[in-house]
Amino acid sequence: MSEFPPCPKCKCEYTYPMDSLLVCPECFHEWNPDEVTEEELESQEGQVLDSNGNVLQDGDSVVIIKDLPVKGAPKPVKAGTKVKNIRLTDGDHNIDCKIVGFGSMGLKSEFVRKA
């Protein structure tokens, strides 16, 4: 077993150092082992983060930070709208919720902040 961590993309265990980076021989991904991006944290720990980096959980309340157009609706969901009792899901839109005046919908966590 190698003394270096496995590749974050393909999980190959045969990584090797090159200057200050680690390199994967299978997918050729290069990364700095001292830097950890939000995306890697989210995928490694399975946590959903809001736009400020706070961890979201089922039942939290969030505030929408940007006007979001809704397909088939004449008006967007306005910034500052508070959404209560969210449910976390897998996928691109990782928050399921009910918004008053719009009904059930999916939101991306990058467009909300924890209330």
PDB file of C-alpha atoms in Angstrom:
ATOM      1  CA  MET A   1       0.000   0.000   0.000  1.00  0.00           C
ATOM      2  CA  SER A   2       1.263   3.459  -0.893  1.00  0.00           C
ATOM      3  CA  GLU A   3       2.065   6.084   1.737  1.00  0.00           C
ATOM      4  CA  PHE A   4       0.215   8.664  -0.382  1.00  0.00           C
ATOM      5  CA  PRO A   5      -3.580   9.142  -0.383  1.00  0.00           C
ATOM      6  CA  PRO A   6      -5.611   7.636  -3.236  1.00  0.00           C
ATOM      7  CA  CYS A   7      -6.686   9.720  -6.210  1.00  0.00           C
ATOM      8  CA  PRO A   8      -9.810  11.786  -5.376  1.00  0.00           C
ATOM      9  CA  LYS A   9     -11.246  11.225  -8.883  1.00  0.00           C
ATOM     10  CA  CYS A  10     -10.736   7.532  -9.647  1.00  0.00           C
ATOM     11  CA  LYS A  11      -9.642   6.226  -6.199  1.00  0.00           C
ATOM     12  CA  CYS A  12      -6.453   4.697  -7.649  1.00  0.00           C
ATOM     13  CA  GLU A  13      -4.026   3.793  -4.856  1.00  0.00           C
ATOM     14  CA  TYR A  14      -0.845   4.083  -6.958  1.00  0.00           C
ATOM     15  CA  THR A  15      -0.382   7.864  -6.703  1.00  0.00           C
ATOM     16  CA  TYR A  16       3.090   9.389  -6.729  1.00  0.00           C
ATOM     17  CA  PRO A  17       4.602  12.802  -5.906  1.00  0.00           C
ATOM     18  CA  MET A  18       5.798  15.266  -8.531  1.00  0.00           C
ATOM     19  CA  ASP A  19       7.185  18.527  -7.116  1.00  0.00           C
ATOM     20  CA  SER A  20       4.520  19.722  -4.657  1.00  0.00           C
ATOM     21  CA  LEU A  21       1.675  17.817  -6.361  1.00  0.00           C
ATOM     22  CA  LEU A  22       0.443  14.255  -6.306  1.00  0.00           C
ATOM     23  CA  VAL A  23      -0.273  12.530  -9.635  1.00  0.00           C
ATOM     24  CA  CYS A  24      -2.537   9.620 -10.505  1.00  0.00           C
ATOM     25  CA  PRO A  25      -1.015   7.245 -13.106  1.00  0.00           C
ATOM     26  CA  GLU A  26      -4.440   5.976 -14.255  1.00  0.00           C
ATOM     27  CA  CYS A  27      -6.440   9.163 -14.890  1.00  0.00           C
ATOM     28  CA  PHE A  28      -3.503  11.648 -14.815  1.00  0.00           C
ATOM     29  CA  HIS A  29      -5.267  13.860 -12.269  1.00  0.00           C
ATOM     30  CA  GLU A  30      -2.884  16.224 -10.448  1.00  0.00           C
ATOM     31  CA  TRP A  31      -3.730  17.800  -7.100  1.00  0.00           C
ATOM     32  CA  ASN A  32      -2.137  19.495  -4.136  1.00  0.00           C
ATOM     33  CA  PRO A  33      -2.642  17.241  -1.086  1.00  0.00           C
ATOM     34  CA  ASP A  34      -2.608  20.286   1.228  1.00  0.00           C
ATOM     35  CA  GLU A  35      -5.612  21.862  -0.522  1.00  0.00           C
ATOM     36  CA  VAL A  36      -9.090  20.437  -0.115  1.00  0.00           C
ATOM     37  CA  THR A  37     -11.855  21.967  -2.239  1.00  0.00           C
ATOM     38  CA  GLU A  38     -15.482  22.294  -1.158  1.00  0.00           C
ATOM     39  CA  GLU A  39     -16.486  19.882  -3.906  1.00  0.00           C
ATOM     40  CA  GLU A  40     -14.137  17.186  -2.584  1.00  0.00           C
ATOM     41  CA  LEU A  41     -15.350  17.749   0.985  1.00  0.00           C
ATOM     42  CA  GLU A  42     -18.948  17.392  -0.122  1.00  0.00           C
ATOM     43  CA  SER A  43     -18.310  14.216  -2.101  1.00  0.00           C
ATOM     44  CA  GLN A  44     -16.109  12.631   0.586  1.00  0.00           C
ATOM     45  CA  GLU A  45     -18.381  13.292   3.531  1.00  0.00           C
ATOM     46  CA  GLY A  46     -21.748  13.286   1.784  1.00  0.00           C
ATOM     47  CA  GLN A  47     -22.656  16.636   3.335  1.00  0.00           C
ATOM     48  CA  VAL A  48     -24.752  19.284   1.628  1.00  0.00           C
ATOM     49  CA  LEU A  49     -23.367  22.804   2.043  1.00  0.00           C
ATOM     50  CA  ASP A  50     -25.164  26.116   1.535  1.00  0.00           C
ATOM     51  CA  SER A  51     -23.665  29.096  -0.305  1.00  0.00           C
ATOM     52  CA  ASN A  52     -21.707  30.138   2.816  1.00  0.00           C
ATOM     53  CA  GLY A  53     -20.298  26.674   3.527  1.00  0.00           C
ATOM     54  CA  ASN A  54     -22.664  25.799   6.386  1.00  0.00           C
ATOM     55  CA  VAL A  55     -23.804  22.172   6.613  1.00  0.00           C
ATOM     56  CA  LEU A  56     -27.498  21.681   5.847  1.00  0.00           C
ATOM     57  CA  GLN A  57     -29.664  18.984   7.440  1.00  0.00           C
ATOM     58  CA  ASP A  58     -33.214  17.720   6.984  1.00  0.00           C
ATOM     59  CA  GLY A  59     -35.721  20.062   8.627  1.00  0.00           C
ATOM     60  CA  ASP A  60     -33.552  23.205   8.413  1.00  0.00           C
ATOM     61  CA  SER A  61     -34.879  26.553   7.263  1.00  0.00           C
ATOM     62  CA  VAL A  62     -33.096  28.356   4.438  1.00  0.00           C
ATOM     63  CA  VAL A  63     -33.311  31.717   2.674  1.00  0.00           C
ATOM     64  CA  ILE A  64     -33.035  32.006  -1.113  1.00  0.00           C
ATOM     65  CA  ILE A  65     -30.184  34.383  -2.029  1.00  0.00           C
ATOM     66  CA  LYS A  66     -31.029  35.079  -5.700  1.00  0.00           C
ATOM     67  CA  ASP A  67     -34.149  35.446  -7.835  1.00  0.00           C
ATOM     68  CA  LEU A  68     -34.812  31.994  -9.306  1.00  0.00           C
ATOM     69  CA  PRO A  69     -36.923  31.635 -12.451  1.00  0.00           C
ATOM     70  CA  VAL A  70     -39.506  28.864 -12.294  1.00  0.00           C
ATOM     71  CA  LYS A  71     -40.399  27.033 -15.498  1.00  0.00           C
ATOM     72  CA  GLY A  72     -44.085  27.556 -16.268  1.00  0.00           C
ATOM     73  CA  ALA A  73     -44.571  30.296 -13.675  1.00  0.00           C
ATOM     74  CA  PRO A  74     -45.056  33.963 -14.625  1.00  0.00           C
ATOM     75  CA  LYS A  75     -42.797  35.258 -11.859  1.00  0.00           C
ATOM     76  CA  PRO A  76     -39.553  34.064 -10.218  1.00  0.00           C
ATOM     77  CA  VAL A  77     -39.027  33.000  -6.625  1.00  0.00           C
ATOM     78  CA  LYS A  78     -37.684  36.215  -5.095  1.00  0.00           C
ATOM     79  CA  ALA A  79     -34.416  36.530  -3.198  1.00  0.00           C
ATOM     80  CA  GLY A  80     -35.065  36.632   0.542  1.00  0.00           C
ATOM     81  CA  THR A  81     -37.856  34.038   0.434  1.00  0.00           C
ATOM     82  CA  LYS A  82     -37.663  31.851   3.537  1.00  0.00           C
ATOM     83  CA  VAL A  83     -38.194  28.120   3.049  1.00  0.00           C
ATOM     84  CA  LYS A  84     -38.942  25.965   6.092  1.00  0.00           C
ATOM     85  CA  ASN A  85     -38.526  22.248   6.698  1.00  0.00           C
ATOM     86  CA  ILE A  86     -36.270  21.250   3.784  1.00  0.00           C
ATOM     87  CA  ARG A  87     -35.506  17.651   2.802  1.00  0.00           C
ATOM     88  CA  LEU A  88     -32.092  16.691   1.410  1.00  0.00           C
ATOM     89  CA  THR A  89     -31.912  14.421  -1.633  1.00  0.00           C
ATOM     90  CA  ASP A  90     -29.295  13.074  -4.015  1.00  0.00           C
ATOM     91  CA  GLY A  91     -28.835  14.610  -7.426  1.00  0.00           C
ATOM     92  CA  ASP A  92     -28.358  17.991  -9.017  1.00  0.00           C
ATOM     93  CA  HIS A  93     -31.190  19.709  -7.127  1.00  0.00           C
ATOM     94  CA  ASN A  94     -30.308  18.428  -3.675  1.00  0.00           C
ATOM     95  CA  ILE A  95     -33.057  20.190  -1.665  1.00  0.00           C
ATOM     96  CA  ASP A  96     -36.760  19.306  -1.853  1.00  0.00           C
ATOM     97  CA  CYS A  97     -39.134  21.839  -0.313  1.00  0.00           C
ATOM     98  CA  LYS A  98     -42.531  23.542  -0.530  1.00  0.00           C
ATOM     99  CA  ILE A  99     -42.586  27.262  -1.295  1.00  0.00           C
ATOM    100  CA  VAL A 100     -45.768  29.193  -0.555  1.00  0.00           C
ATOM    101  CA  GLY A 101     -47.314  30.340  -3.834  1.00  0.00           C
ATOM    102  CA  PHE A 102     -45.229  27.918  -5.939  1.00  0.00           C
ATOM    103  CA  GLY A 103     -45.712  24.464  -4.390  1.00  0.00           C
ATOM    104  CA  SER A 104     -43.192  21.617  -4.234  1.00  0.00           C
ATOM    105  CA  MET A 105     -39.883  22.111  -5.994  1.00  0.00           C
ATOM    106  CA  GLY A 106     -36.231  21.194  -5.981  1.00  0.00           C
ATOM    107  CA  LEU A 107     -33.506  23.739  -5.206  1.00  0.00           C
ATOM    108  CA  LYS A 108     -29.749  23.695  -5.550  1.00  0.00           C
ATOM    109  CA  SER A 109     -27.921  24.269  -2.282  1.00  0.00           C
ATOM    110  CA  GLU A 110     -25.646  26.880  -3.886  1.00  0.00           C
ATOM    111  CA  PHE A 111     -28.599  29.308  -4.149  1.00  0.00           C
ATOM    112  CA  VAL A 112     -29.628  29.208  -0.474  1.00  0.00           C
ATOM    113  CA  ARG A 113     -28.166  30.140   2.872  1.00  0.00           C
ATOM    114  CA  LYS A 114     -29.050  28.715   6.251  1.00  0.00           C
ATOM    115  CA  ALA A 115     -31.598  30.817   8.149  1.00  0.00           C
TER     116      ALA A 115
END
